[in-house]
Amino acid sequence: MTVPKIKLQAVYKAFGSKQVLDGIDLEVGRGESVVVIGGSGTGKSVMLKCILGLLQPDKGSIQVDGEEVTRMRSREREAVVRKFGMLFQGAALFDSLTVWENVAFGLIQGRRMEREKARAIALEKMAQVGLTADVAGLSPAELSGGMQKRVGLARAIATDPEIIFFDEPTTGLDPIMADVINELIVKTVKETGATALSITHDMASARKIADRIAMLYKGKLIWVGPASEVYASGNPHVDQFVNGRAEGPIRMEVRL
Amino acid sequence: MNVLDFVTLVGGIFITFLRHTGRMSLFTLRAVSHCVRPPFFPRLIGRQMVEIGYYSLPVVGLTTIFSGMVLALQSHTGFARFAAEGAVATVVVISITRELGPVLAGLMVAGRIGAAMAAEIGTMRVTEQIDALTTLSTNPYKYLLAPRLIAGFLMLPLLVLVGDIIGVFGGYLIGTYKLGFNPSNYINRTWEYLETLDVVSGLVKAAVFGFIVALMGCYHGFYSKGGAQGVGTATTNAVVSASILILTFNYAITELFFAK
Ligand SMILES: Nc1ncnc2c1ncn2[C@@H]1O[C@H](COP(=O)(O)OP(=O)(O)O)[C@@H](O)[C@H]1O
Ligand SMILES: [Mg+2]
């Protein structure tokens, strides 16, 4: 039996009295692309941040390549973090740096690479996501949302990570740009052979990039299965979500 | 409100206070430990030094020159009442170097730099840029906070030294042009009773204040949350807490140096 790339067992996380993750179990195999779907504010980002060590889960076990990461010392943790690349929900580009410096950041600061060499790699990665060299010197604030996502994507893959996280890669983009980003994600994951864990509430995006889909609802993964079966899950919650219906077992907490 | 409610309220406030103090102490320890361990980031430290030292010069210069001027004027009217006008130069230089230079520069820099640091780091927090640093194998304490703390600690003494000179010059201007002192006499009087400790204690204060300003800016920015409003709150808190701490530490350091 092979060791899964990422394995979560009974992970709990609460903020104050609010139980955000209420016992999460999930396995992601090597080279697999798993997408977690779920409504806004259900704790999808929190789950990713727990795996990355940006948040500490209250209890439970998280393993990366069979290594328990929740109780690691900071030095060991740094070695594990090197395996990851992450595209943040709002791109999270450093606005004090230029576009190419953003992309090369992990190489220059994290890997202590020389600037010239890092710049060459950065331009190469930017080309991979369809960014030309003439935006390299711009500041991130001068770019459109779609361009920022691309820069974020280039930054996430610049260090050739084994595992890439995509946090709502298409949220806030127009449908065409969203599809372009989806294509880029599929392409990069295929080309690099990386393991991917993505988050989205955009079904078009989920179907495009996922091998398997998991649905997060009320702190639990209520359904996990192959992407092709998501429309025939037999689970009323999943049905309601993937078809985008207001009527169903999921009650939005709407306050007027 | 019955007694139990009151006890709960006081207890709640006390626990919140303890939690914040604990978090701030841990934060300070971690940040300082990253200041003294390599690797260092000379470029980032340099940029912060220019920001704190060079760009604060006009503000600090203006506040100290007017303080020196008003000190000369006020002490002159006061001392004239018992025919001790000759002490004006001495009073000006001692007040400036010991107290007004470091305290005023500290408060001004708290408004300028502390606020800017809290806003910048707070924005980086709420836009997930600090999380992004970590995922790019860069320690935010080392990359973001240490350069600011080091620059604050090193630059404020320099700034205060310049402020001292400008403040004394302000006193000199009023003393000679308005109060009729003989210029060389005024300068002699300035030097005559000035002790090294007067200046040194002021510079020690400046270093501590510089560290406090940077620390409060970093701390409140680093733990800010909740979007633009949270960053606003962090900025206010950084300035207010830095100002209060500066005044508190000012007394404590004075006591350490000069209490008999
Ligand atoms: N650092 C934090 N402190 C307090 N509450 C948080 C924090 N991060 C997230 N939350 C809360 O956890 C819930 C889930 O957030 P999140 O994971 O960002 O949702 P989403 O599924 O949209 O990504 C939200 O209600 C949010 O308010
Ligand atoms: Mg999210």
mmCIF file of N, CA, C and O in Angstrom, chain B residues 21-105:
data_model
loop_
_atom_site.group_PDB
_atom_site.id
_atom_site.type_symbol
_atom_site.label_atom_id
_atom_site.label_comp_id
_atom_site.label_asym_id
_atom_site.label_seq_id
_atom_site.Cartn_x
_atom_site.Cartn_y
_atom_site.Cartn_z
ATOM 1 N N THR B 21 -1.168 40.470 27.378
ATOM 2 C CA THR B 21 0.200 40.637 27.874
ATOM 3 C C THR B 21 1.032 39.416 27.520
ATOM 4 O O THR B 21 2.178 39.541 27.072
ATOM 5 N N GLY B 22 0.460 38.240 27.710
ATOM 6 C CA GLY B 22 1.184 37.015 27.397
ATOM 7 C C GLY B 22 1.537 36.940 25.926
ATOM 8 O O GLY B 22 2.679 36.655 25.559
ATOM 9 N N ARG B 23 0.554 37.257 25.082
ATOM 10 C CA ARG B 23 0.782 37.177 23.642
ATOM 11 C C ARG B 23 1.842 38.183 23.221
ATOM 12 O O ARG B 23 2.731 37.878 22.429
ATOM 13 N N MET B 24 1.769 39.386 23.815
ATOM 14 C CA MET B 24 2.731 40.415 23.449
ATOM 15 C C MET B 24 4.140 40.020 23.910
ATOM 16 O O MET B 24 5.115 40.246 23.191
ATOM 17 N N SER B 25 4.245 39.410 25.104
ATOM 18 C CA SER B 25 5.560 39.003 25.593
ATOM 19 C C SER B 25 6.168 37.944 24.682
ATOM 20 O O SER B 25 7.336 38.036 24.297
ATOM 21 N N LEU B 26 5.366 36.947 24.318
ATOM 22 C CA LEU B 26 5.873 35.895 23.425
ATOM 23 C C LEU B 26 6.289 36.490 22.085
ATOM 24 O O LEU B 26 7.336 36.150 21.539
ATOM 25 N N PHE B 27 5.457 37.379 21.583
ATOM 26 C CA PHE B 27 5.750 38.048 20.308
ATOM 27 C C PHE B 27 7.090 38.777 20.396
ATOM 28 O O PHE B 27 7.944 38.649 19.514
ATOM 29 N N THR B 28 7.268 39.541 21.503
ATOM 30 C CA THR B 28 8.499 40.307 21.669
ATOM 31 C C THR B 28 9.708 39.376 21.721
ATOM 32 O O THR B 28 10.707 39.614 21.035
ATOM 33 N N LEU B 29 9.601 38.301 22.508
ATOM 34 C CA LEU B 29 10.725 37.370 22.615
ATOM 35 C C LEU B 29 11.088 36.792 21.250
ATOM 36 O O LEU B 29 12.258 36.754 20.867
ATOM 37 N N ARG B 30 10.069 36.343 20.538
ATOM 38 C CA ARG B 30 10.339 35.741 19.223
ATOM 39 C C ARG B 30 10.962 36.745 18.273
ATOM 40 O O ARG B 30 11.933 36.458 17.581
ATOM 41 N N ALA B 31 10.374 37.950 18.261
ATOM 42 C CA ALA B 31 10.874 38.973 17.340
ATOM 43 C C ALA B 31 12.315 39.322 17.666
ATOM 44 O O ALA B 31 13.161 39.407 16.769
ATOM 45 N N VAL B 32 12.628 39.493 18.962
ATOM 46 C CA VAL B 32 13.994 39.854 19.339
ATOM 47 C C VAL B 32 14.963 38.728 18.986
ATOM 48 O O VAL B 32 16.057 38.965 18.479
ATOM 49 N N SER B 33 14.524 37.481 19.211
ATOM 50 C CA SER B 33 15.432 36.378 18.903
ATOM 51 C C SER B 33 15.745 36.337 17.406
ATOM 52 O O SER B 33 16.835 35.943 17.009
ATOM 53 N N HIS B 34 14.802 36.785 16.577
ATOM 54 C CA HIS B 34 15.090 36.832 15.141
ATOM 55 C C HIS B 34 15.947 38.040 14.772
ATOM 56 O O HIS B 34 16.568 38.053 13.716
ATOM 57 N N CYS B 35 15.947 39.066 15.649
ATOM 58 C CA CYS B 35 16.788 40.242 15.379
ATOM 59 C C CYS B 35 18.265 39.912 15.573
ATOM 60 O O CYS B 35 19.125 40.494 14.924
ATOM 61 N N VAL B 36 18.550 39.009 16.504
ATOM 62 C CA VAL B 36 19.957 38.778 16.850
ATOM 63 C C VAL B 36 20.542 37.539 16.176
ATOM 64 O O VAL B 36 21.733 37.299 16.270
ATOM 65 N N ARG B 37 19.706 36.750 15.487
ATOM 66 C CA ARG B 37 20.223 35.561 14.819
ATOM 67 C C ARG B 37 20.277 35.787 13.322
ATOM 68 O O ARG B 37 19.328 36.314 12.751
ATOM 69 N N PRO B 38 21.355 35.374 12.662
ATOM 70 C CA PRO B 38 21.373 35.474 11.209
ATOM 71 C C PRO B 38 20.374 34.493 10.589
ATOM 72 O O PRO B 38 19.947 33.572 11.291
ATOM 73 N N PRO B 39 19.987 34.604 9.319
ATOM 74 C CA PRO B 39 20.465 35.633 8.391
ATOM 75 C C PRO B 39 19.838 37.004 8.637
ATOM 76 O O PRO B 39 18.723 37.090 9.124
ATOM 77 N N PHE B 40 20.577 38.045 8.285
ATOM 78 C CA PHE B 40 20.028 39.392 8.348
ATOM 79 C C PHE B 40 19.694 39.862 6.940
ATOM 80 O O PHE B 40 20.168 39.291 5.967
ATOM 81 N N PHE B 41 18.888 40.883 6.856
ATOM 82 C CA PHE B 41 18.521 41.415 5.546
ATOM 83 C C PHE B 41 18.973 42.872 5.460
ATOM 84 O O PHE B 41 18.183 43.778 5.712
ATOM 85 N N PRO B 42 20.250 43.097 5.100
ATOM 86 C CA PRO B 42 20.789 44.452 5.113
ATOM 87 C C PRO B 42 19.984 45.428 4.251
ATOM 88 O O PRO B 42 19.753 46.559 4.653
ATOM 89 N N ARG B 43 19.528 44.957 3.088
ATOM 90 C CA ARG B 43 18.765 45.853 2.205
ATOM 91 C C ARG B 43 17.482 46.319 2.867
ATOM 92 O O ARG B 43 17.111 47.491 2.787
ATOM 93 N N LEU B 44 16.785 45.374 3.516
ATOM 94 C CA LEU B 44 15.518 45.736 4.158
ATOM 95 C C LEU B 44 15.764 46.628 5.363
ATOM 96 O O LEU B 44 15.029 47.591 5.604
ATOM 97 N N ILE B 45 16.814 46.314 6.130
ATOM 98 C CA ILE B 45 17.143 47.152 7.287
ATOM 99 C C ILE B 45 17.478 48.562 6.803
ATOM 100 O O ILE B 45 17.001 49.552 7.358
ATOM 101 N N GLY B 46 18.267 48.636 5.725
ATOM 102 C CA GLY B 46 18.645 49.942 5.180
ATOM 103 C C GLY B 46 17.437 50.758 4.779
ATOM 104 O O GLY B 46 17.331 51.946 5.100
ATOM 105 N N ARG B 47 16.489 50.102 4.103
ATOM 106 C CA ARG B 47 15.303 50.823 3.647
ATOM 107 C C ARG B 47 14.510 51.383 4.839
ATOM 108 O O ARG B 47 14.064 52.522 4.829
ATOM 109 N N GLN B 48 14.389 50.550 5.884
ATOM 110 C CA GLN B 48 13.659 51.009 7.072
ATOM 111 C C GLN B 48 14.415 52.134 7.786
ATOM 112 O O GLN B 48 13.807 53.057 8.321
ATOM 113 N N MET B 49 15.751 52.051 7.774
ATOM 114 C CA MET B 49 16.542 53.094 8.437
ATOM 115 C C MET B 49 16.347 54.429 7.752
ATOM 116 O O MET B 49 16.200 55.467 8.407
ATOM 117 N N VAL B 50 16.318 54.406 6.433
ATOM 118 C CA VAL B 50 16.080 55.645 5.695
ATOM 119 C C VAL B 50 14.685 56.179 6.022
ATOM 120 O O VAL B 50 14.488 57.365 6.306
ATOM 121 N N GLU B 51 13.718 55.274 6.032
ATOM 122 C CA GLU B 51 12.331 55.664 6.307
ATOM 123 C C GLU B 51 12.209 56.293 7.702
ATOM 124 O O GLU B 51 11.597 57.349 7.874
ATOM 125 N N ILE B 52 12.814 55.661 8.688
ATOM 126 C CA ILE B 52 12.670 56.141 10.069
ATOM 127 C C ILE B 52 13.572 57.338 10.333
ATOM 128 O O ILE B 52 13.156 58.340 10.906
ATOM 129 N N GLY B 53 14.830 57.237 9.908
ATOM 130 C CA GLY B 53 15.787 58.273 10.253
ATOM 131 C C GLY B 53 15.659 59.499 9.378
ATOM 132 O O GLY B 53 15.388 60.599 9.849
ATOM 133 N N TYR B 54 15.797 59.298 8.090
ATOM 134 C CA TYR B 54 15.888 60.425 7.181
ATOM 135 C C TYR B 54 14.559 61.149 7.037
ATOM 136 O O TYR B 54 14.467 62.362 7.209
ATOM 137 N N TYR B 55 13.506 60.404 6.762
ATOM 138 C CA TYR B 55 12.226 61.051 6.477
ATOM 139 C C TYR B 55 11.544 61.597 7.728
ATOM 140 O O TYR B 55 10.554 62.309 7.627
ATOM 141 N N SER B 56 12.033 61.239 8.916
ATOM 142 C CA SER B 56 11.444 61.821 10.127
ATOM 143 C C SER B 56 12.158 63.090 10.543
ATOM 144 O O SER B 56 11.710 63.783 11.454
ATOM 145 N N LEU B 57 13.293 63.389 9.890
ATOM 146 C CA LEU B 57 14.079 64.560 10.284
ATOM 147 C C LEU B 57 13.269 65.858 10.305
ATOM 148 O O LEU B 57 13.339 66.598 11.287
ATOM 149 N N PRO B 58 12.490 66.166 9.248
ATOM 150 C CA PRO B 58 11.754 67.434 9.270
ATOM 151 C C PRO B 58 10.818 67.561 10.472
ATOM 152 O O PRO B 58 10.829 68.591 11.143
ATOM 153 N N VAL B 59 10.054 66.497 10.752
ATOM 154 C CA VAL B 59 9.102 66.548 11.858
ATOM 155 C C VAL B 59 9.831 66.749 13.175
ATOM 156 O O VAL B 59 9.473 67.606 13.994
ATOM 157 N N VAL B 60 10.873 65.934 13.374
ATOM 158 C CA VAL B 60 11.604 66.004 14.634
ATOM 159 C C VAL B 60 12.323 67.347 14.748
ATOM 160 O O VAL B 60 12.328 67.982 15.815
ATOM 161 N N GLY B 61 12.897 67.801 13.650
ATOM 162 C CA GLY B 61 13.581 69.097 13.669
ATOM 163 C C GLY B 61 12.635 70.219 14.064
ATOM 164 O O GLY B 61 12.957 71.055 14.915
ATOM 165 N N LEU B 62 11.451 70.222 13.464
ATOM 166 C CA LEU B 62 10.479 71.282 13.755
ATOM 167 C C LEU B 62 10.042 71.247 15.212
ATOM 168 O O LEU B 62 9.989 72.283 15.876
ATOM 169 N N THR B 63 9.710 70.050 15.712
ATOM 170 C CA THR B 63 9.224 69.993 17.103
ATOM 171 C C THR B 63 10.320 70.401 18.073
ATOM 172 O O THR B 63 10.065 71.135 19.016
ATOM 173 N N THR B 64 11.560 69.954 17.833
ATOM 174 C CA THR B 64 12.595 70.281 18.818
ATOM 175 C C THR B 64 12.995 71.762 18.732
ATOM 176 O O THR B 64 13.259 72.368 19.770
ATOM 177 N N ILE B 65 13.013 72.333 17.539
ATOM 178 C CA ILE B 65 13.449 73.735 17.475
ATOM 179 C C ILE B 65 12.448 74.629 18.212
ATOM 180 O O ILE B 65 12.821 75.501 18.993
ATOM 181 N N PHE B 66 11.157 74.356 18.026
ATOM 182 C CA PHE B 66 10.165 75.184 18.716
ATOM 183 C C PHE B 66 10.175 74.912 20.213
ATOM 184 O O PHE B 66 9.956 75.828 21.012
ATOM 185 N N SER B 67 10.454 73.667 20.593
ATOM 186 C CA SER B 67 10.534 73.377 22.026
ATOM 187 C C SER B 67 11.708 74.127 22.651
ATOM 188 O O SER B 67 11.586 74.695 23.751
ATOM 189 N N GLY B 68 12.843 74.121 21.964
ATOM 190 C CA GLY B 68 14.002 74.847 22.472
ATOM 191 C C GLY B 68 13.688 76.332 22.616
ATOM 192 O O GLY B 68 14.025 76.976 23.622
ATOM 193 N N MET B 69 12.988 76.873 21.612
ATOM 194 C CA MET B 69 12.653 78.294 21.638
ATOM 195 C C MET B 69 11.732 78.618 22.811
ATOM 196 O O MET B 69 11.958 79.567 23.562
ATOM 197 N N VAL B 70 10.694 77.811 22.967
ATOM 198 C CA VAL B 70 9.718 78.124 24.000
ATOM 199 C C VAL B 70 10.327 77.900 25.389
ATOM 200 O O VAL B 70 10.030 78.627 26.335
ATOM 201 N N LEU B 71 11.219 76.918 25.484
ATOM 202 C CA LEU B 71 11.896 76.687 26.764
ATOM 203 C C LEU B 71 12.703 77.902 27.184
ATOM 204 O O LEU B 71 12.655 78.318 28.352
ATOM 205 N N ALA B 72 13.449 78.469 26.221
ATOM 206 C CA ALA B 72 14.271 79.641 26.534
ATOM 207 C C ALA B 72 13.377 80.776 27.023
ATOM 208 O O ALA B 72 13.645 81.416 28.044
ATOM 209 N N LEU B 73 12.277 80.978 26.312
ATOM 210 C CA LEU B 73 11.363 82.068 26.647
ATOM 211 C C LEU B 73 10.750 81.866 28.030
ATOM 212 O O LEU B 73 10.774 82.762 28.879
ATOM 213 N N GLN B 74 10.248 80.678 28.276
ATOM 214 C CA GLN B 74 9.551 80.397 29.529
ATOM 215 C C GLN B 74 10.504 80.422 30.712
ATOM 216 O O GLN B 74 10.190 80.997 31.754
ATOM 217 N N SER B 75 11.664 79.765 30.556
ATOM 218 C CA SER B 75 12.565 79.732 31.711
ATOM 219 C C SER B 75 13.092 81.135 31.992
ATOM 220 O O SER B 75 13.341 81.486 33.142
ATOM 221 N N HIS B 76 13.208 81.943 30.944
ATOM 222 C CA HIS B 76 13.670 83.311 31.165
ATOM 223 C C HIS B 76 12.670 84.087 32.018
ATOM 224 O O HIS B 76 13.037 84.718 33.002
ATOM 225 N N THR B 77 11.379 84.041 31.647
ATOM 226 C CA THR B 77 10.376 84.747 32.460
ATOM 227 C C THR B 77 10.353 84.192 33.873
ATOM 228 O O THR B 77 10.247 84.942 34.837
ATOM 229 N N GLY B 78 10.452 82.884 33.998
ATOM 230 C CA GLY B 78 10.406 82.280 35.328
ATOM 231 C C GLY B 78 11.603 82.697 36.175
ATOM 232 O O GLY B 78 11.441 83.180 37.297
ATOM 233 N N PHE B 79 12.788 82.546 35.599
ATOM 234 C CA PHE B 79 14.003 82.795 36.379
ATOM 235 C C PHE B 79 14.212 84.282 36.663
ATOM 236 O O PHE B 79 14.878 84.641 37.629
ATOM 237 N N ALA B 80 13.629 85.137 35.808
ATOM 238 C CA ALA B 80 13.789 86.574 36.028
ATOM 239 C C ALA B 80 13.197 86.970 37.374
ATOM 240 O O ALA B 80 13.613 87.944 37.988
ATOM 241 N N ARG B 81 12.244 86.179 37.840
ATOM 242 C CA ARG B 81 11.579 86.532 39.096
ATOM 243 C C ARG B 81 12.519 86.439 40.287
ATOM 244 O O ARG B 81 12.303 87.040 41.301
ATOM 245 N N PHE B 82 13.555 85.571 40.184
ATOM 246 C CA PHE B 82 14.537 85.582 41.272
ATOM 247 C C PHE B 82 15.947 85.793 40.717
ATOM 248 O O PHE B 82 16.923 85.197 41.166
ATOM 249 N N ALA B 83 16.020 86.624 39.685
ATOM 250 C CA ALA B 83 17.291 87.097 39.138
ATOM 251 C C ALA B 83 18.266 85.980 38.802
ATOM 252 O O ALA B 83 19.438 86.025 39.140
ATOM 253 N N ALA B 84 17.744 84.900 38.153
ATOM 254 C CA ALA B 84 18.624 83.792 37.788
ATOM 255 C C ALA B 84 18.617 83.559 36.288
ATOM 256 O O ALA B 84 18.752 82.434 35.812
ATOM 257 N N GLU B 85 18.458 84.643 35.512
ATOM 258 C CA GLU B 85 18.363 84.508 34.051
ATOM 259 C C GLU B 85 19.557 83.785 33.457
ATOM 260 O O GLU B 85 19.461 83.171 32.407
ATOM 261 N N GLY B 86 20.678 83.867 34.129
ATOM 262 C CA GLY B 86 21.890 83.252 33.600
ATOM 263 C C GLY B 86 21.780 81.758 33.420
ATOM 264 O O GLY B 86 22.539 81.147 32.673
ATOM 265 N N ALA B 87 20.788 81.131 34.070
ATOM 266 C CA ALA B 87 20.666 79.675 34.004
ATOM 267 C C ALA B 87 19.909 79.208 32.760
ATOM 268 O O ALA B 87 19.788 78.007 32.536
ATOM 269 N N VAL B 88 19.394 80.165 31.962
ATOM 270 C CA VAL B 88 18.543 79.774 30.834
ATOM 271 C C VAL B 88 19.228 78.766 29.911
ATOM 272 O O VAL B 88 18.662 77.722 29.593
ATOM 273 N N ALA B 89 20.458 79.053 29.505
ATOM 274 C CA ALA B 89 21.149 78.167 28.558
ATOM 275 C C ALA B 89 21.272 76.761 29.131
ATOM 276 O O ALA B 89 21.036 75.764 28.439
ATOM 277 N N THR B 90 21.617 76.672 30.406
ATOM 278 C CA THR B 90 21.775 75.371 31.047
ATOM 279 C C THR B 90 20.451 74.622 31.113
ATOM 280 O O THR B 90 20.377 73.428 30.802
ATOM 281 N N VAL B 91 19.411 75.344 31.488
ATOM 282 C CA VAL B 91 18.097 74.703 31.571
ATOM 283 C C VAL B 91 17.670 74.174 30.209
ATOM 284 O O VAL B 91 17.182 73.047 30.089
ATOM 285 N N VAL B 92 17.879 74.979 29.181
ATOM 286 C CA VAL B 92 17.476 74.544 27.839
ATOM 287 C C VAL B 92 18.214 73.267 27.453
ATOM 288 O O VAL B 92 17.590 72.272 27.072
ATOM 289 N N VAL B 93 19.518 73.254 27.593
ATOM 290 C CA VAL B 93 20.268 72.102 27.089
ATOM 291 C C VAL B 93 19.954 70.842 27.899
ATOM 292 O O VAL B 93 19.805 69.754 27.343
ATOM 293 N N ILE B 94 19.802 71.015 29.224
ATOM 294 C CA ILE B 94 19.523 69.817 30.023
ATOM 295 C C ILE B 94 18.118 69.283 29.744
ATOM 296 O O ILE B 94 17.912 68.077 29.582
ATOM 297 N N SER B 95 17.151 70.183 29.639
ATOM 298 C CA SER B 95 15.783 69.719 29.370
ATOM 299 C C SER B 95 15.693 69.030 28.022
ATOM 300 O O SER B 95 15.028 68.002 27.872
ATOM 301 N N ILE B 96 16.360 69.627 27.043
ATOM 302 C CA ILE B 96 16.282 69.042 25.701
ATOM 303 C C ILE B 96 16.949 67.673 25.662
ATOM 304 O O ILE B 96 16.361 66.693 25.211
ATOM 305 N N THR B 97 18.173 67.585 26.128
ATOM 306 C CA THR B 97 18.890 66.312 25.971
ATOM 307 C C THR B 97 18.286 65.203 26.835
ATOM 308 O O THR B 97 18.180 64.070 26.395
ATOM 309 N N ARG B 98 17.864 65.571 28.054
ATOM 310 C CA ARG B 98 17.362 64.525 28.940
ATOM 311 C C ARG B 98 15.940 64.109 28.621
ATOM 312 O O ARG B 98 15.602 62.925 28.650
ATOM 313 N N GLU B 99 15.097 65.086 28.364
ATOM 314 C CA GLU B 99 13.664 64.805 28.304
ATOM 315 C C GLU B 99 13.015 65.079 26.952
ATOM 316 O O GLU B 99 12.477 64.187 26.303
ATOM 317 N N LEU B 100 13.058 66.356 26.578
ATOM 318 C CA LEU B 100 12.211 66.747 25.451
ATOM 319 C C LEU B 100 12.662 66.143 24.132
ATOM 320 O O LEU B 100 11.839 65.721 23.326
ATOM 321 N N GLY B 101 13.976 66.071 23.934
ATOM 322 C CA GLY B 101 14.472 65.481 22.690
ATOM 323 C C GLY B 101 13.937 64.070 22.500
ATOM 324 O O GLY B 101 13.176 63.804 21.566
ATOM 325 N N PRO B 102 14.280 63.158 23.410
ATOM 326 C CA PRO B 102 13.812 61.776 23.210
ATOM 327 C C PRO B 102 12.293 61.618 23.259
ATOM 328 O O PRO B 102 11.731 60.909 22.421
ATOM 329 N N VAL B 103 11.635 62.299 24.197
ATOM 330 C CA VAL B 103 10.185 62.084 24.316
ATOM 331 C C VAL B 103 9.446 62.633 23.099
ATOM 332 O O VAL B 103 8.605 61.948 22.507
ATOM 333 N N LEU B 104 9.782 63.860 22.707
ATOM 334 C CA LEU B 104 9.073 64.430 21.552
ATOM 335 C C LEU B 104 9.383 63.656 20.281
ATOM 336 O O LEU B 104 8.478 63.341 19.496
ATOM 337 N N ALA B 105 10.659 63.323 20.079
ATOM 338 C CA ALA B 105 10.996 62.544 18.879
ATOM 339 C C ALA B 105 10.272 61.199 18.924
ATOM 340 O O ALA B 105 9.711 60.750 17.914
#
